[in-house]
Amino acid sequence: MKDEPFEKYWQEQFEQFESQPSEGLWDKMSQELFVRQVKMIFNHYFVKPEASFWKKIAIILWFKNFFRFSLTTFNVYYLLTSILLTYSTFNVIDIRENKTPKITSNSNTNIKSFNNARSIQPWLKQQESYISKKDTPPLHTPSKINKMPVIIAKPYHQELTSFYTNNEEFLEPLNPNTINNVGKYTFNENNIAQNLHEYKLRHHAALAFYIAPMNLISNLSILTLSDEKLKSNYQPITSVGLSNFALSAYYEWQKFNFKFQTGLIYSSLKQNYTFNDAFFYNDTLHFQQIIDNSYYNYSYIQVLNLDSLLLTGDTVWFTYVDSTLVPVFDTLNTTEIEMVRKDKTSQQNFKLSVIEVPFTAGYSYSFGKFDLTLKAGTSLSYVLLTKGYLPSTSNDYGVIPFKREQMQNFYINILAGAEANYFISDKLSLSLMPLYRRNVTRLFKNDIPIRLQLQSWTFNIGLKYQLR
């Protein structure tokens, strides 16, 4: 029979393959078998585990990323730098405040308003130090001692009246014949300084309004059927101008040096992107070109069976093309695929409109007219509107509409930043607040195989009004 040479030929090929395999073949097969067994165990024990398992894995991965150095994400190195900066700044301020200024007998601080706690505190410290020196035992003639309290009392008698309107004892003229009045004067002065200092630290509230350009950093990936996260051919383009911006209003409350802020933020986010080379190994079509060297003829319109082709000795080539427009795995649609393939250099974009409620806490330092605060916190965001197109989950160069129904309406962010204030007047200050933001919960629902990570640097510029 004419089939006998054919069968004999393949029998010899298989015997030679088993007895004299190529170098490293069995090692490769053992490695492949090990990989398949690991995948089977992983799919059996990890793909469909209990609900809390993936939450634990997510926490572990977050800690891993937190302790990894990165310039674009908030990590432990940023935290250590903030702590070191805070500690160094505190030491510098403490050293400056402990220095005692030199006071002369004719020193007279020009005080415009005693209602300003920032301006009266240095004067009170000077007078406290100066008058305490005068409360020492006399070393000179009594005539010089009696003249000194009058010199002290007259320049500031009228200016201090607002603090002592109900204090009749203070309004009495000083008796030049006794030194005990100086001690009484010093006692009242110390009480004022202490009360004003406590008032300044205990009571503080303000309203702030900001406008901010934003630098958006977005990472997009797509999940496969085995829940493996793959990078797509999504290539983000850096935004220019005010395509990303935020408007915000804050209410601030301070007790001692600690500040607490909350408010409302409206953010408009837009990301332009293009396509690079395709990365999806499972998003390609294997189509076969057949050179018929066997005893069988195959029709090009039927769906080909690869196993039967190999067993009958046909030569098969595999070519990778963009696949998702092909309804069946055959060779008739190759030309159609190449014709409708989109230009990968074309640009697409998607937009988000988000309203956000932040909650931050920080520690504040004062440098005269300047005020510096280091802060961190969290925020709750709500998606108002979505526009544009996202990369397709099944097509290398396709897009899908970006719909609000695909997203989680609420998601949580972490915040970290600093705030610097320059006081233009007693009530009004110019404020600058750079703020880093990153979402820690998913933006898309679980049944959507898209994972989007949004990070942003917001450079807030605005005005702050002191309420009390």
GROMACS .gro file of C-alpha atoms in nm:
model
  468
    1MET     CA    1   0.000   0.000   0.000
    2LYS     CA    2   0.117   0.347  -0.070
    3ASP     CA    3   0.051   0.443   0.293
    4GLU     CA    4   0.316   0.202   0.425
    5PRO     CA    5   0.622   0.418   0.334
    6PHE     CA    6   0.460   0.712   0.495
    7GLU     CA    7   0.387   0.526   0.820
    8LYS     CA    8   0.733   0.370   0.821
    9TYR     CA    9   0.894   0.710   0.778
   10TRP     CA   10   0.710   0.861   1.076
   11GLN     CA   11   0.776   0.555   1.291
   12GLU     CA   12   1.149   0.596   1.232
   13GLN     CA   13   1.126   0.965   1.312
   14PHE     CA   14   0.957   0.899   1.645
   15GLU     CA   15   1.201   0.620   1.741
   16GLN     CA   16   1.496   0.846   1.666
   17PHE     CA   17   1.335   1.125   1.867
   18GLU     CA   18   1.300   0.897   2.172
   19SER     CA   19   1.647   0.740   2.152
   20GLN     CA   20   1.853   1.040   2.035
   21PRO     CA   21   1.683   1.361   2.140
   22SER     CA   22   1.843   1.696   2.073
   23GLU     CA   23   2.067   1.850   2.340
   24GLY     CA   24   1.878   1.998   2.634
   25LEU     CA   25   1.539   1.876   2.511
   26TRP     CA   26   1.451   1.677   2.823
   27ASP     CA   27   1.563   1.963   3.046
   28LYS     CA   28   1.330   2.197   2.863
   29MET     CA   29   1.044   1.949   2.888
   30SER     CA   30   1.106   1.900   3.262
   31GLN     CA   31   1.110   2.273   3.316
   32GLU     CA   32   0.788   2.313   3.120
   33LEU     CA   33   0.626   2.035   3.321
   34PHE     CA   34   0.731   2.203   3.647
   35VAL     CA   35   0.588   2.535   3.530
   36ARG     CA   36   0.258   2.370   3.441
   37GLN     CA   37   0.235   2.199   3.779
   38VAL     CA   38   0.304   2.528   3.959
   39LYS     CA   39   0.034   2.702   3.754
   40MET     CA   40  -0.212   2.424   3.833
   41ILE     CA   41  -0.145   2.454   4.208
   42PHE     CA   42  -0.168   2.832   4.191
   43ASN     CA   43  -0.500   2.820   4.004
   44HIS     CA   44  -0.637   2.562   4.245
   45TYR     CA   45  -0.538   2.731   4.570
   46PHE     CA   46  -0.504   3.102   4.487
   47VAL     CA   47  -0.729   3.196   4.196
   48LYS     CA   48  -1.050   3.127   4.388
   49PRO     CA   49  -0.958   3.148   4.756
   50GLU     CA   50  -1.153   3.310   5.036
   51ALA     CA   51  -1.240   3.678   4.996
   52SER     CA   52  -0.995   3.808   5.259
   53PHE     CA   53  -0.693   3.643   5.098
   54TRP     CA   54  -0.643   3.900   4.821
   55LYS     CA   55  -0.687   4.182   5.072
   56LYS     CA   56  -0.395   4.043   5.272
   57ILE     CA   57  -0.187   4.012   4.956
   58ALA     CA   58  -0.273   4.372   4.861
   59ILE     CA   59  -0.159   4.496   5.204
   60ILE     CA   60   0.169   4.304   5.173
   61LEU     CA   61   0.233   4.444   4.826
   62TRP     CA   62   0.153   4.796   4.948
   63PHE     CA   63   0.411   4.763   5.226
   64LYS     CA   64   0.660   4.629   4.974
   65ASN     CA   65   0.611   4.930   4.750
   66PHE     CA   66   0.613   5.164   5.050
   67PHE     CA   67   0.966   5.054   5.145
   68ARG     CA   68   1.091   5.071   4.785
   69PHE     CA   69   1.260   5.392   4.675
   70SER     CA   70   1.072   5.588   4.410
   71LEU     CA   71   1.065   5.951   4.305
   72THR     CA   72   0.702   5.941   4.191
   73THR     CA   73   0.529   5.765   4.481
   74PHE     CA   74   0.505   5.841   4.850
   75ASN     CA   75   0.728   5.595   5.038
   76VAL     CA   76   0.924   5.552   5.360
   77TYR     CA   77   1.209   5.769   5.231
   78TYR     CA   78   0.977   6.067   5.186
   79LEU     CA   79   0.844   6.002   5.537
   80LEU     CA   80   1.191   5.988   5.694
   81THR     CA   81   1.291   6.305   5.509
   82SER     CA   82   0.982   6.484   5.642
   83ILE     CA   83   1.052   6.371   5.999
   84LEU     CA   84   1.416   6.478   5.974
   85LEU     CA   85   1.318   6.816   5.829
   86THR     CA   86   1.059   6.866   6.102
   87TYR     CA   87   1.305   6.777   6.377
   88SER     CA   88   1.577   7.003   6.232
   89THR     CA   89   1.338   7.295   6.192
   90PHE     CA   90   1.213   7.253   6.549
   91ASN     CA   91   1.569   7.263   6.683
   92VAL     CA   92   1.651   7.578   6.486
   93ILE     CA   93   1.337   7.752   6.616
   94ASP     CA   94   1.405   7.639   6.972
   95ILE     CA   95   1.760   7.777   6.958
   96ARG     CA   96   1.641   8.110   6.822
   97GLU     CA   97   1.366   8.150   7.083
   98ASN     CA   98   1.602   8.073   7.373
   99LYS     CA   99   1.834   8.359   7.283
  100THR     CA  100   1.773   8.659   7.517
  101PRO     CA  101   1.781   8.993   7.332
  102LYS     CA  102   1.985   9.278   7.470
  103ILE     CA  103   1.756   9.536   7.631
  104THR     CA  104   1.864   9.889   7.714
  105SER     CA  105   1.699  10.127   7.957
  106ASN     CA  106   1.576  10.351   7.678
  107SER     CA  107   1.438  10.071   7.455
  108ASN     CA  108   1.087  10.141   7.339
  109THR     CA  109   0.910   9.905   7.098
  110ASN     CA  110   0.663  10.073   6.868
  111ILE     CA  111   0.340   9.879   6.904
  112LYS     CA  112   0.063   9.969   6.665
  113SER     CA  113  -0.205   9.740   6.798
  114PHE     CA  114  -0.225   9.529   7.111
  115ASN     CA  115  -0.497   9.320   6.952
  116ASN     CA  116  -0.232   9.154   6.732
  117ALA     CA  117  -0.090   8.859   6.924
  118ARG     CA  118   0.206   8.831   6.684
  119SER     CA  119   0.326   9.187   6.751
  120ILE     CA  120   0.265   9.213   7.126
  121GLN     CA  121   0.436   8.894   7.234
  122PRO     CA  122   0.798   9.011   7.164
  123TRP     CA  123   0.726   9.342   7.343
  124LEU     CA  124   0.592   9.162   7.649
  125LYS     CA  125   0.900   8.945   7.666
  126GLN     CA  126   1.125   9.252   7.651
  127GLN     CA  127   0.934   9.433   7.925
  128GLU     CA  128   0.924   9.124   8.144
  129SER     CA  129   1.301   9.085   8.123
  130TYR     CA  130   1.366   9.458   8.168
  131ILE     CA  131   1.133   9.510   8.465
  132SER     CA  132   1.259   9.195   8.637
  133LYS     CA  133   1.605   9.346   8.634
  134LYS     CA  134   1.468   9.657   8.806
  135ASP     CA  135   1.315   9.445   9.083
  136THR     CA  136   1.658   9.379   9.236
  137PRO     CA  137   1.786   9.538   9.563
  138PRO     CA  138   1.895   9.899   9.509
  139LEU     CA  139   2.264   9.975   9.469
  140HIS     CA  140   2.233  10.351   9.416
  141THR     CA  141   2.078  10.646   9.588
  142PRO     CA  142   1.704  10.638   9.666
  143SER     CA  143   1.643  10.936   9.440
  144LYS     CA  144   1.744  10.740   9.129
  145ILE     CA  145   1.535  10.440   9.233
  146ASN     CA  146   1.224  10.653   9.277
  147LYS     CA  147   1.253  10.811   8.933
  148MET     CA  148   1.283  10.486   8.740
  149PRO     CA  149   0.926  10.348   8.780
  150VAL     CA  150   0.780  10.677   8.655
  151ILE     CA  151   0.993  10.653   8.340
  152ILE     CA  152   0.874  10.298   8.288
  153ALA     CA  153   0.506  10.365   8.350
  154LYS     CA  154   0.444  10.684   8.150
  155PRO     CA  155   0.531  10.571   7.792
  156TYR     CA  156   0.308  10.264   7.809
  157HIS     CA  157   0.035  10.379   8.048
  158GLN     CA  158  -0.205  10.490   7.776
  159GLU     CA  159  -0.130  10.195   7.541
  160LEU     CA  160  -0.193   9.936   7.807
  161THR     CA  161  -0.526  10.091   7.914
  162SER     CA  162  -0.724   9.853   7.684
  163PHE     CA  163  -0.594   9.557   7.884
  164TYR     CA  164  -0.667   9.714   8.222
  165THR     CA  165  -0.997   9.900   8.177
  166ASN     CA  166  -1.151   9.705   8.466
  167ASN     CA  167  -0.838   9.696   8.678
  168GLU     CA  168  -0.854   9.995   8.909
  169GLU     CA  169  -0.544   9.891   9.095
  170PHE     CA  170  -0.333   9.929   8.784
  171LEU     CA  171  -0.480  10.268   8.692
  172GLU     CA  172  -0.357  10.419   9.019
  173PRO     CA  173  -0.044  10.631   8.973
  174LEU     CA  174   0.276  10.471   9.087
  175ASN     CA  175   0.404  10.586   9.426
  176PRO     CA  176   0.760  10.712   9.385
  177ASN     CA  177   0.830  10.663   9.756
  178THR     CA  178   0.808  10.283   9.751
  179ILE     CA  179   0.960  10.010   9.536
  180ASN     CA  180   0.679   9.759   9.600
  181ASN     CA  181   0.474   9.899   9.309
  182VAL     CA  182   0.737   9.773   9.068
  183GLY     CA  183   0.681   9.419   9.187
  184LYS     CA  184   0.305   9.464   9.145
  185TYR     CA  185   0.357   9.596   8.793
  186THR     CA  186   0.578   9.300   8.702
  187PHE     CA  187   0.321   9.050   8.835
  188ASN     CA  188   0.042   9.194   8.618
  189GLU     CA  189   0.271   9.203   8.314
  190ASN     CA  190   0.358   8.836   8.347
  191ASN     CA  191  -0.011   8.744   8.363
  192ILE     CA  192  -0.077   8.931   8.037
  193ALA     CA  193   0.209   8.758   7.856
  194GLN     CA  194   0.096   8.415   7.969
  195ASN     CA  195  -0.268   8.472   7.876
  196LEU     CA  196  -0.186   8.610   7.532
  197HIS     CA  197   0.052   8.323   7.461
  198GLU     CA  198  -0.212   8.066   7.554
  199TYR     CA  199  -0.475   8.251   7.352
  200LYS     CA  200  -0.257   8.246   7.043
  201LEU     CA  201  -0.186   7.874   7.065
  202ARG     CA  202  -0.531   7.756   7.173
  203HIS     CA  203  -0.758   7.945   6.933
  204HIS     CA  204  -0.705   7.962   6.560
  205ALA     CA  205  -0.934   7.905   6.262
  206ALA     CA  206  -0.911   8.004   5.896
  207LEU     CA  207  -1.068   7.967   5.552
  208ALA     CA  208  -0.849   7.905   5.246
  209PHE     CA  209  -0.927   7.910   4.873
  210TYR     CA  210  -0.693   7.757   4.613
  211ILE     CA  211  -0.653   7.710   4.240
  212ALA     CA  212  -0.403   7.450   4.128
  213PRO     CA  213  -0.242   7.308   3.814
  214MET     CA  214  -0.189   6.932   3.836
  215ASN     CA  215   0.076   6.692   3.710
  216LEU     CA  216  -0.102   6.362   3.641
  217ILE     CA  217   0.079   6.025   3.638
  218SER     CA  218  -0.139   5.733   3.523
  219ASN     CA  219  -0.054   5.363   3.499
  220LEU     CA  220  -0.293   5.131   3.315
  221SER     CA  221  -0.283   4.752   3.304
  222ILE     CA  222  -0.521   4.479   3.193
  223LEU     CA  223  -0.590   4.149   3.367
  224THR     CA  224  -0.576   3.819   3.180
  225LEU     CA  225  -0.809   3.526   3.240
  226SER     CA  226  -0.569   3.391   3.505
  227ASP     CA  227  -0.572   3.729   3.688
  228GLU     CA  228  -0.219   3.810   3.579
  229LYS     CA  229  -0.161   4.181   3.545
  230LEU     CA  230  -0.016   4.275   3.206
  231LYS     CA  231   0.107   4.605   3.076
  232SER     CA  232  -0.096   4.713   2.778
  233ASN     CA  233   0.030   4.895   2.473
  234TYR     CA  234  -0.100   5.210   2.642
  235GLN     CA  235   0.157   5.492   2.626
  236PRO     CA  236   0.055   5.805   2.825
  237ILE     CA  237   0.151   6.150   2.697
  238THR     CA  238   0.252   6.426   2.937
  239SER     CA  239  -0.018   6.692   2.968
  240VAL     CA  240   0.057   7.058   2.906
  241GLY     CA  241  -0.102   7.378   3.033
  242LEU     CA  242  -0.412   7.364   3.252
  243SER     CA  243  -0.562   7.048   3.101
  244ASN     CA  244  -0.549   6.911   3.458
  245PHE     CA  245  -0.654   7.149   3.734
  246ALA     CA  246  -0.823   7.165   4.074
  247LEU     CA  247  -1.034   7.420   4.265
  248SER     CA  248  -1.053   7.381   4.642
  249ALA     CA  249  -1.178   7.540   4.963
  250TYR     CA  250  -1.046   7.444   5.307
  251TYR     CA  251  -1.151   7.505   5.665
  252GLU     CA  252  -0.857   7.501   5.905
  253TRP     CA  253  -0.856   7.462   6.281
  254GLN     CA  254  -0.543   7.487   6.494
  255LYS     CA  255  -0.472   7.399   6.855
  256PHE     CA  256  -0.122   7.462   6.980
  257ASN     CA  257   0.104   7.376   6.683
  258PHE     CA  258  -0.126   7.110   6.538
  259LYS     CA  259  -0.344   7.191   6.237
  260PHE     CA  260  -0.645   7.002   6.109
  261GLN     CA  261  -0.798   7.068   5.767
  262THR     CA  262  -1.102   6.957   5.574
  263GLY     CA  263  -1.282   7.101   5.277
  264LEU     CA  264  -1.402   7.038   4.924
  265ILE     CA  265  -1.196   6.984   4.606
  266TYR     CA  266  -1.311   6.974   4.245
  267SER     CA  267  -1.061   6.811   4.007
  268SER     CA  268  -1.064   6.782   3.629
  269LEU     CA  269  -0.827   6.510   3.502
  270LYS     CA  270  -0.744   6.446   3.138
  271GLN     CA  271  -0.495   6.192   3.003
  272ASN     CA  272  -0.383   6.175   2.640
  273TYR     CA  273  -0.225   5.852   2.521
  274THR     CA  274  -0.110   5.669   2.212
  275PHE     CA  275  -0.033   5.306   2.127
  276ASN     CA  276   0.306   5.140   2.126
  277ASP     CA  277   0.390   4.786   2.020
  278ALA     CA  278   0.142   4.520   2.129
  279PHE     CA  279   0.227   4.316   2.440
  280PHE     CA  280  -0.064   4.073   2.456
  281TYR     CA  281   0.055   3.723   2.379
  282ASN     CA  282  -0.305   3.601   2.405
  283ASP     CA  283  -0.443   3.869   2.174
  284THR     CA  284  -0.308   3.730   1.848
  285LEU     CA  285  -0.440   3.496   1.586
  286HIS     CA  286  -0.245   3.189   1.481
  287PHE     CA  287  -0.325   3.147   1.116
  288GLN     CA  288  -0.166   2.871   0.912
  289GLN     CA  289  -0.014   2.870   0.569
  290ILE     CA  290  -0.013   2.513   0.435
  291ILE     CA  291   0.226   2.356   0.186
  292ASP     CA  292   0.053   2.031   0.104
  293ASN     CA  293   0.321   1.757   0.094
  294SER     CA  294   0.106   1.473   0.221
  295TYR     CA  295  -0.150   1.248   0.068
  296TYR     CA  296  -0.435   1.465   0.191
  297ASN     CA  297  -0.571   1.788   0.045
  298TYR     CA  298  -0.710   2.047   0.283
  299SER     CA  299  -0.960   2.312   0.196
  300TYR     CA  300  -0.860   2.666   0.295
  301ILE     CA  301  -1.213   2.748   0.403
  302GLN     CA  302  -1.230   2.496   0.686
  303VAL     CA  303  -1.109   2.546   1.042
  304LEU     CA  304  -0.771   2.376   1.062
  305ASN     CA  305  -0.679   2.120   1.321
  306LEU     CA  306  -0.316   2.163   1.418
  307ASP     CA  307  -0.274   1.814   1.562
  308SER     CA  308  -0.394   1.644   1.246
  309LEU     CA  309  -0.168   1.863   1.034
  310LEU     CA  310   0.140   1.767   1.234
  311LEU     CA  311   0.058   1.396   1.232
  312THR     CA  312   0.010   1.391   0.857
  313GLY     CA  313   0.337   1.571   0.793
  314ASP     CA  314   0.212   1.908   0.673
  315THR     CA  315   0.445   2.206   0.717
  316VAL     CA  316   0.291   2.477   0.932
  317TRP     CA  317   0.401   2.839   0.985
  318PHE     CA  318   0.267   3.064   1.258
  319THR     CA  319   0.221   3.434   1.194
  320TYR     CA  320   0.113   3.686   1.460
  321VAL     CA  321  -0.128   3.957   1.356
  322ASP     CA  322  -0.384   4.175   1.526
  323SER     CA  323  -0.665   3.938   1.602
  324THR     CA  324  -0.981   4.059   1.759
  325LEU     CA  325  -1.171   4.140   1.442
  326VAL     CA  326  -1.156   3.775   1.332
  327PRO     CA  327  -1.471   3.583   1.421
  328VAL     CA  328  -1.320   3.237   1.356
  329PHE     CA  329  -0.971   3.096   1.348
  330ASP     CA  330  -0.914   3.047   0.978
  331THR     CA  331  -0.702   3.200   0.705
  332LEU     CA  332  -0.964   3.390   0.510
  333ASN     CA  333  -0.963   3.709   0.720
  334THR     CA  334  -0.594   3.792   0.701
  335THR     CA  335  -0.638   4.058   0.436
  336GLU     CA  336  -0.932   4.207   0.622
  337ILE     CA  337  -0.729   4.232   0.941
  338GLU     CA  338  -0.447   4.415   0.770
  339MET     CA  339  -0.687   4.657   0.600
  340VAL     CA  340  -0.878   4.764   0.909
  341ARG     CA  341  -0.578   4.780   1.138
  342LYS     CA  342  -0.566   5.120   1.304
  343ASP     CA  343  -0.273   5.354   1.299
  344LYS     CA  344  -0.093   5.300   1.629
  345THR     CA  345   0.039   5.658   1.627
  346SER     CA  346  -0.311   5.804   1.659
  347GLN     CA  347  -0.390   5.969   1.993
  348GLN     CA  348  -0.681   5.905   2.225
  349ASN     CA  349  -0.778   6.052   2.561
  350PHE     CA  350  -1.004   6.001   2.859
  351LYS     CA  351  -1.131   6.252   3.117
  352LEU     CA  352  -1.248   6.239   3.478
  353SER     CA  353  -1.436   6.495   3.682
  354VAL     CA  354  -1.406   6.422   4.054
  355ILE     CA  355  -1.527   6.586   4.374
  356GLU     CA  356  -1.318   6.513   4.683
  357VAL     CA  357  -1.338   6.562   5.060
  358PRO     CA  358  -0.991   6.572   5.223
  359PHE     CA  359  -0.896   6.516   5.586
  360THR     CA  360  -0.541   6.620   5.677
  361ALA     CA  361  -0.342   6.685   5.993
  362GLY     CA  362  -0.007   6.856   6.030
  363TYR     CA  363   0.245   7.028   6.251
  364SER     CA  364   0.307   7.401   6.211
  365TYR     CA  365   0.603   7.633   6.270
  366SER     CA  366   0.606   8.013   6.273
  367PHE     CA  367   0.888   8.237   6.147
  368GLY     CA  368   0.757   8.587   6.205
  369LYS     CA  369   0.542   8.658   5.898
  370PHE     CA  370   0.605   8.309   5.759
  371ASP     CA  371   0.427   7.993   5.862
  372LEU     CA  372   0.526   7.637   5.755
  373THR     CA  373   0.316   7.322   5.798
  374LEU     CA  374   0.396   6.959   5.714
  375LYS     CA  375   0.081   6.752   5.668
  376ALA     CA  376  -0.058   6.414   5.563
  377GLY     CA  377  -0.399   6.253   5.549
  378THR     CA  378  -0.660   6.086   5.335
  379SER     CA  379  -0.953   6.182   5.114
  380LEU     CA  380  -1.274   6.036   4.978
  381SER     CA  381  -1.341   6.094   4.606
  382TYR     CA  382  -1.665   6.069   4.408
  383VAL     CA  383  -1.669   6.039   4.028
  384LEU     CA  384  -1.901   6.295   3.870
  385LEU     CA  385  -1.836   6.255   3.498
  386THR     CA  386  -1.632   6.047   3.253
  387LYS     CA  387  -1.551   6.115   2.889
  388GLY     CA  388  -1.333   5.975   2.613
  389TYR     CA  389  -1.202   5.627   2.534
  390LEU     CA  390  -0.992   5.365   2.711
  391PRO     CA  391  -0.764   5.108   2.547
  392SER     CA  392  -0.952   4.796   2.447
  393THR     CA  393  -0.924   4.489   2.666
  394SER     CA  394  -0.932   4.257   2.364
  395ASN     CA  395  -0.783   4.454   2.074
  396ASP     CA  396  -0.421   4.561   2.048
  397TYR     CA  397  -0.502   4.894   1.885
  398GLY     CA  398  -0.870   4.937   1.960
  399VAL     CA  399  -1.058   5.153   2.210
  400ILE     CA  400  -1.371   5.121   2.421
  401PRO     CA  401  -1.594   5.403   2.552
  402PHE     CA  402  -1.506   5.529   2.898
  403LYS     CA  403  -1.833   5.499   3.094
  404ARG     CA  404  -1.908   5.598   3.450
  405GLU     CA  405  -2.091   5.267   3.502
  406GLN     CA  406  -1.758   5.086   3.474
  407MET     CA  407  -1.610   5.268   3.774
  408GLN     CA  408  -1.643   5.261   4.149
  409ASN     CA  409  -1.831   5.579   4.235
  410PHE     CA  410  -1.631   5.622   4.557
  411TYR     CA  411  -1.261   5.560   4.606
  412ILE     CA  412  -1.002   5.653   4.870
  413ASN     CA  413  -0.675   5.843   4.829
  414ILE     CA  414  -0.373   5.910   5.047
  415LEU     CA  415  -0.240   6.267   5.073
  416ALA     CA  416   0.095   6.414   5.173
  417GLY     CA  417   0.236   6.763   5.133
  418ALA     CA  418   0.341   7.091   5.287
  419GLU     CA  419   0.195   7.439   5.324
  420ALA     CA  420   0.373   7.775   5.341
  421ASN     CA  421   0.195   8.099   5.438
  422TYR     CA  422   0.312   8.459   5.415
  423PHE     CA  423   0.104   8.701   5.624
  424ILE     CA  424   0.014   9.011   5.421
  425SER     CA  425  -0.183   9.148   5.717
  426ASP     CA  426  -0.310   9.030   6.053
  427LYS     CA  427  -0.603   8.848   5.890
  428LEU     CA  428  -0.491   8.769   5.535
  429SER     CA  429  -0.205   8.551   5.414
  430LEU     CA  430  -0.075   8.423   5.081
  431SER     CA  431  -0.065   8.042   5.079
  432LEU     CA  432   0.127   7.785   4.871
  433MET     CA  433   0.050   7.415   4.919
  434PRO     CA  434   0.210   7.137   4.706
  435LEU     CA  435   0.014   6.815   4.759
  436TYR     CA  436   0.076   6.455   4.650
  437ARG     CA  437  -0.224   6.229   4.590
  438ARG     CA  438  -0.260   5.859   4.506
  439ASN     CA  439  -0.561   5.628   4.502
  440VAL     CA  440  -0.539   5.322   4.728
  441THR     CA  441  -0.866   5.156   4.629
  442ARG     CA  442  -0.974   5.039   4.285
  443LEU     CA  443  -1.114   5.282   4.034
  444PHE     CA  444  -1.289   5.016   3.823
  445LYS     CA  445  -1.533   4.748   3.928
  446ASN     CA  446  -1.413   4.392   3.978
  447ASP     CA  447  -1.576   4.259   3.662
  448ILE     CA  448  -1.384   4.512   3.447
  449PRO     CA  449  -1.036   4.373   3.358
  450ILE     CA  450  -0.877   4.721   3.369
  451ARG     CA  451  -0.661   4.847   3.652
  452LEU     CA  452  -0.590   5.221   3.657
  453GLN     CA  453  -0.354   5.386   3.906
  454LEU     CA  454  -0.376   5.766   3.930
  455GLN     CA  455  -0.106   5.973   4.098
  456SER     CA  456  -0.088   6.351   4.091
  457TRP     CA  457   0.110   6.646   4.219
  458THR     CA  458  -0.114   6.944   4.289
  459PHE     CA  459   0.045   7.288   4.328
  460ASN     CA  460  -0.218   7.489   4.517
  461ILE     CA  461  -0.191   7.870   4.518
  462GLY     CA  462  -0.442   8.084   4.706
  463LEU     CA  463  -0.541   8.308   4.996
  464LYS     CA  464  -0.613   8.226   5.359
  465TYR     CA  465  -0.834   8.439   5.584
  466GLN     CA  466  -0.799   8.418   5.963
  467LEU     CA  467  -1.140   8.387   6.130
  468ARG     CA  468  -1.010   8.431   6.488
   0.00000   0.00000   0.00000
